[in-house]
mmCIF file with all atom_site columns, C-alpha atoms in Angstrom:
data_model
loop_
_atom_site.group_PDB
_atom_site.id
_atom_site.type_symbol
_atom_site.label_atom_id
_atom_site.label_alt_id
_atom_site.label_comp_id
_atom_site.label_asym_id
_atom_site.label_entity_id
_atom_site.label_seq_id
_atom_site.pdbx_PDB_ins_code
_atom_site.Cartn_x
_atom_site.Cartn_y
_atom_site.Cartn_z
_atom_site.occupancy
_atom_site.B_iso_or_equiv
_atom_site.pdbx_formal_charge
_atom_site.auth_seq_id
_atom_site.auth_comp_id
_atom_site.auth_asym_id
_atom_site.auth_atom_id
_atom_site.pdbx_PDB_model_num
ATOM 1   C CA . UNK A 1 1   ? 3.880  -23.491 -67.103 1.00 0.00 ? 997  UNK A CA 1
ATOM 2   C CA . UNK A 1 2   ? 2.396  -26.087 -64.838 1.00 0.00 ? 998  UNK A CA 1
ATOM 3   C CA . UNK A 1 3   ? 5.277  -25.805 -62.347 1.00 0.00 ? 999  UNK A CA 1
ATOM 4   C CA . UNK A 1 4   ? 4.856  -22.011 -62.268 1.00 0.00 ? 1000 UNK A CA 1
ATOM 5   C CA . UNK A 1 5   ? 1.196  -22.387 -61.256 1.00 0.00 ? 1001 UNK A CA 1
ATOM 6   C CA . UNK A 1 6   ? 2.062  -24.985 -58.605 1.00 0.00 ? 1002 UNK A CA 1
ATOM 7   C CA . UNK A 1 7   ? 4.837  -22.773 -57.184 1.00 0.00 ? 1003 UNK A CA 1
ATOM 8   C CA . UNK A 1 8   ? 2.496  -19.745 -57.145 1.00 0.00 ? 1004 UNK A CA 1
ATOM 9   C CA . UNK A 1 9   ? -0.204 -21.700 -55.299 1.00 0.00 ? 1005 UNK A CA 1
ATOM 10  C CA . UNK A 1 10  ? 2.389  -23.029 -52.879 1.00 0.00 ? 1006 UNK A CA 1
ATOM 11  C CA . UNK A 1 11  ? 3.683  -19.492 -52.242 1.00 0.00 ? 1007 UNK A CA 1
ATOM 12  C CA . UNK A 1 12  ? 0.114  -18.253 -51.642 1.00 0.00 ? 1008 UNK A CA 1
ATOM 13  C CA . UNK A 1 13  ? -0.524 -21.080 -49.174 1.00 0.00 ? 1009 UNK A CA 1
ATOM 14  C CA . UNK A 1 14  ? 2.741  -20.411 -47.276 1.00 0.00 ? 1010 UNK A CA 1
ATOM 15  C CA . UNK A 1 15  ? 1.956  -16.683 -47.156 1.00 0.00 ? 1011 UNK A CA 1
ATOM 16  C CA . UNK A 1 16  ? -1.601 -17.353 -45.929 1.00 0.00 ? 1012 UNK A CA 1
ATOM 17  C CA . UNK A 1 17  ? -0.335 -19.717 -43.220 1.00 0.00 ? 1013 UNK A CA 1
ATOM 18  C CA . UNK A 1 18  ? 2.325  -17.320 -41.892 1.00 0.00 ? 1014 UNK A CA 1
ATOM 19  C CA . UNK A 1 19  ? 0.373  -14.051 -42.132 1.00 0.00 ? 1015 UNK A CA 1
ATOM 20  C CA . UNK A 1 20  ? -2.889 -15.305 -40.653 1.00 0.00 ? 1016 UNK A CA 1
ATOM 21  C CA . UNK A 1 21  ? -4.057 -13.384 -37.559 1.00 0.00 ? 1017 UNK A CA 1
ATOM 22  C CA . UNK A 1 22  ? -5.664 -15.729 -35.127 1.00 0.00 ? 1018 UNK A CA 1
ATOM 23  C CA . UNK A 1 23  ? -8.422 -14.862 -32.690 1.00 0.00 ? 1019 UNK A CA 1
ATOM 24  C CA . UNK A 1 24  ? -5.940 -14.953 -29.788 1.00 0.00 ? 1020 UNK A CA 1
ATOM 25  C CA . UNK A 1 25  ? -3.843 -12.151 -31.255 1.00 0.00 ? 1021 UNK A CA 1
ATOM 26  C CA . UNK A 1 26  ? -6.912 -9.930  -31.569 1.00 0.00 ? 1022 UNK A CA 1
ATOM 27  C CA . UNK A 1 27  ? -8.069 -10.417 -27.971 1.00 0.00 ? 1023 UNK A CA 1
ATOM 28  C CA . UNK A 1 28  ? -5.741 -7.830  -26.485 1.00 0.00 ? 1024 UNK A CA 1
ATOM 29  C CA . UNK A 1 29  ? -7.040 -5.008  -28.714 1.00 0.00 ? 1025 UNK A CA 1
ATOM 30  C CA . UNK A 1 30  ? -3.561 -3.508  -28.709 1.00 0.00 ? 1026 UNK A CA 1
ATOM 31  C CA . UNK A 1 31  ? -3.655 -3.286  -32.460 1.00 0.00 ? 1027 UNK A CA 1
ATOM 32  C CA . UNK A 1 32  ? -6.317 -0.553  -32.171 1.00 0.00 ? 1028 UNK A CA 1
ATOM 33  C CA . UNK A 1 33  ? -4.686 1.593   -29.486 1.00 0.00 ? 1029 UNK A CA 1
ATOM 34  C CA . UNK A 1 34  ? -1.214 0.569   -28.305 1.00 0.00 ? 1030 UNK A CA 1
ATOM 35  C CA . UNK A 1 35  ? -0.970 3.341   -25.671 1.00 0.00 ? 1031 UNK A CA 1
ATOM 36  C CA . UNK A 1 36  ? -2.479 3.136   -22.202 1.00 0.00 ? 1032 UNK A CA 1
ATOM 37  C CA . UNK A 1 37  ? -4.634 5.685   -20.484 1.00 0.00 ? 1033 UNK A CA 1
ATOM 38  C CA . UNK A 1 38  ? -2.886 7.469   -17.588 1.00 0.00 ? 1034 UNK A CA 1
ATOM 39  C CA . UNK A 1 39  ? -5.423 6.169   -15.092 1.00 0.00 ? 1035 UNK A CA 1
ATOM 40  C CA . UNK A 1 40  ? -5.010 2.568   -16.231 1.00 0.00 ? 1036 UNK A CA 1
ATOM 41  C CA . UNK A 1 41  ? -1.231 2.686   -16.552 1.00 0.00 ? 1037 UNK A CA 1
ATOM 42  C CA . UNK A 1 42  ? -0.584 1.481   -12.982 1.00 0.00 ? 1038 UNK A CA 1
ATOM 43  C CA . UNK A 1 43  ? -3.513 -0.930  -12.684 1.00 0.00 ? 1039 UNK A CA 1
ATOM 44  C CA . UNK A 1 44  ? -1.388 -3.977  -13.341 1.00 0.00 ? 1040 UNK A CA 1
ATOM 45  C CA . UNK A 1 45  ? 1.362  -3.015  -10.875 1.00 0.00 ? 1041 UNK A CA 1
ATOM 46  C CA . UNK A 1 46  ? 0.677  -3.955  -7.276  1.00 0.00 ? 1042 UNK A CA 1
ATOM 47  C CA . UNK A 1 47  ? 2.321  -1.858  -4.596  1.00 0.00 ? 1043 UNK A CA 1
ATOM 48  C CA . UNK A 1 48  ? 4.491  -3.638  -2.084  1.00 0.00 ? 1044 UNK A CA 1
ATOM 49  C CA . UNK A 1 49  ? 2.340  -4.350  0.964   1.00 0.00 ? 1045 UNK A CA 1
ATOM 50  C CA . UNK A 1 50  ? 5.346  -4.394  3.280   1.00 0.00 ? 1046 UNK A CA 1
ATOM 51  C CA . UNK A 1 51  ? 6.296  -0.895  2.187   1.00 0.00 ? 1047 UNK A CA 1
ATOM 52  C CA . UNK A 1 52  ? 2.738  0.258   2.790   1.00 0.00 ? 1048 UNK A CA 1
ATOM 53  C CA . UNK A 1 53  ? 2.764  -1.300  6.282   1.00 0.00 ? 1049 UNK A CA 1
ATOM 54  C CA . UNK A 1 54  ? 6.062  0.391   7.141   1.00 0.00 ? 1050 UNK A CA 1
ATOM 55  C CA . UNK A 1 55  ? 4.704  3.734   5.929   1.00 0.00 ? 1051 UNK A CA 1
ATOM 56  C CA . UNK A 1 56  ? 1.561  3.346   8.026   1.00 0.00 ? 1052 UNK A CA 1
ATOM 57  C CA . UNK A 1 57  ? 3.683  2.489   11.072  1.00 0.00 ? 1053 UNK A CA 1
ATOM 58  C CA . UNK A 1 58  ? 5.769  5.638   10.573  1.00 0.00 ? 1054 UNK A CA 1
ATOM 59  C CA . UNK A 1 59  ? 2.599  7.723   10.345  1.00 0.00 ? 1055 UNK A CA 1
ATOM 60  C CA . UNK A 1 60  ? 1.283  6.155   13.563  1.00 0.00 ? 1056 UNK A CA 1
ATOM 61  C CA . UNK A 1 61  ? 4.568  6.931   15.317  1.00 0.00 ? 1057 UNK A CA 1
ATOM 62  C CA . UNK A 1 62  ? 4.298  10.601  14.396  1.00 0.00 ? 1058 UNK A CA 1
ATOM 63  C CA . UNK A 1 63  ? 0.697  10.988  15.515  1.00 0.00 ? 1059 UNK A CA 1
ATOM 64  C CA . UNK A 1 64  ? 0.268  9.368   18.894  1.00 0.00 ? 1060 UNK A CA 1
ATOM 65  C CA . UNK A 1 65  ? -2.969 9.159   20.793  1.00 0.00 ? 1061 UNK A CA 1
ATOM 66  C CA . UNK A 1 66  ? -3.371 11.415  23.865  1.00 0.00 ? 1062 UNK A CA 1
ATOM 67  C CA . UNK A 1 67  ? -3.257 8.456   26.270  1.00 0.00 ? 1063 UNK A CA 1
ATOM 68  C CA . UNK A 1 68  ? 0.140  7.492   24.805  1.00 0.00 ? 1064 UNK A CA 1
ATOM 69  C CA . UNK A 1 69  ? 1.511  10.938  25.688  1.00 0.00 ? 1065 UNK A CA 1
ATOM 70  C CA . UNK A 1 70  ? 0.003  10.634  29.160  1.00 0.00 ? 1066 UNK A CA 1
ATOM 71  C CA . UNK A 1 71  ? 1.555  7.196   29.650  1.00 0.00 ? 1067 UNK A CA 1
ATOM 72  C CA . UNK A 1 72  ? 4.981  8.406   28.501  1.00 0.00 ? 1068 UNK A CA 1
ATOM 73  C CA . UNK A 1 73  ? 4.787  11.393  30.815  1.00 0.00 ? 1069 UNK A CA 1
ATOM 74  C CA . UNK A 1 74  ? 3.804  9.122   33.703  1.00 0.00 ? 1070 UNK A CA 1
ATOM 75  C CA . UNK A 1 75  ? 6.633  6.683   32.904  1.00 0.00 ? 1071 UNK A CA 1
ATOM 76  C CA . UNK A 1 76  ? 9.153  9.521   33.083  1.00 0.00 ? 1072 UNK A CA 1
ATOM 77  C CA . UNK A 1 77  ? 8.060  10.427  36.627  1.00 0.00 ? 1073 UNK A CA 1
ATOM 78  C CA . UNK A 1 78  ? 9.016  7.609   39.028  1.00 0.00 ? 1074 UNK A CA 1
ATOM 79  C CA . UNK A 1 79  ? 6.260  8.058   41.688  1.00 0.00 ? 1075 UNK A CA 1
ATOM 80  C CA . UNK A 1 80  ? 3.638  8.132   38.929  1.00 0.00 ? 1076 UNK A CA 1
ATOM 81  C CA . UNK A 1 81  ? 5.043  4.946   37.442  1.00 0.00 ? 1077 UNK A CA 1
ATOM 82  C CA . UNK A 1 82  ? 4.949  3.167   40.808  1.00 0.00 ? 1078 UNK A CA 1
ATOM 83  C CA . UNK A 1 83  ? 1.356  4.345   41.348  1.00 0.00 ? 1079 UNK A CA 1
ATOM 84  C CA . UNK A 1 84  ? 0.516  3.098   37.838  1.00 0.00 ? 1080 UNK A CA 1
ATOM 85  C CA . UNK A 1 85  ? 1.719  -0.404  38.659  1.00 0.00 ? 1081 UNK A CA 1
ATOM 86  C CA . UNK A 1 86  ? -0.938 -0.647  41.383  1.00 0.00 ? 1082 UNK A CA 1
ATOM 87  C CA . UNK A 1 87  ? -3.817 1.415   39.947  1.00 0.00 ? 1083 UNK A CA 1
ATOM 88  C CA . UNK A 1 88  ? -3.200 1.743   36.214  1.00 0.00 ? 1084 UNK A CA 1
ATOM 89  C CA . UNK A 1 89  ? -1.774 4.518   34.066  1.00 0.00 ? 1085 UNK A CA 1
ATOM 90  C CA . UNK A 1 90  ? -5.031 6.444   33.650  1.00 0.00 ? 1086 UNK A CA 1
ATOM 91  C CA . UNK A 1 91  ? -5.544 6.695   37.417  1.00 0.00 ? 1087 UNK A CA 1
ATOM 92  C CA . UNK A 1 92  ? -1.864 7.501   38.011  1.00 0.00 ? 1088 UNK A CA 1
ATOM 93  C CA . UNK A 1 93  ? -1.860 10.291  35.431  1.00 0.00 ? 1089 UNK A CA 1
ATOM 94  C CA . UNK A 1 94  ? -5.049 11.718  36.894  1.00 0.00 ? 1090 UNK A CA 1
ATOM 95  C CA . UNK A 1 95  ? -3.592 11.483  40.410  1.00 0.00 ? 1091 UNK A CA 1
ATOM 96  C CA . UNK A 1 96  ? -0.250 13.180  39.629  1.00 0.00 ? 1092 UNK A CA 1
ATOM 97  C CA . UNK A 1 97  ? -0.971 15.417  36.641  1.00 0.00 ? 1093 UNK A CA 1
ATOM 98  C CA . UNK A 1 98  ? -4.764 15.803  36.554  1.00 0.00 ? 1094 UNK A CA 1
ATOM 99  C CA . UNK A 1 99  ? -4.954 18.531  39.245  1.00 0.00 ? 1095 UNK A CA 1
ATOM 100 C CA . UNK A 1 100 ? -2.411 20.827  37.523  1.00 0.00 ? 1096 UNK A CA 1
ATOM 101 C CA . UNK A 1 101 ? -4.827 22.575  35.229  1.00 0.00 ? 1097 UNK A CA 1
ATOM 102 C CA . UNK A 1 102 ? -4.485 26.326  34.982  1.00 0.00 ? 1098 UNK A CA 1
ATOM 103 C CA . UNK A 1 103 ? -7.178 28.612  33.643  1.00 0.00 ? 1099 UNK A CA 1
#
């Protein structure tokens, strides 16, 4: 009878030691709600910054500033390009293409 009581106490102690939930396991609060909210689902994933930089560069290529178009147009016309080397692209564009406005 005495061995049965000792074995029962030993079994209770082993069960208490293995089934004990520590404070660390309760910190995550996943035991209450294991599913994530849609808005918080991607919070822990960081987007690749290189991919973002490449995307921004592609967007900038598609939408050029007006002075970029003027410079490209001036570079395509040889006298304008030669004038631009001495006076700058803004002055060269104005000199060769600025007077051609129609109303």
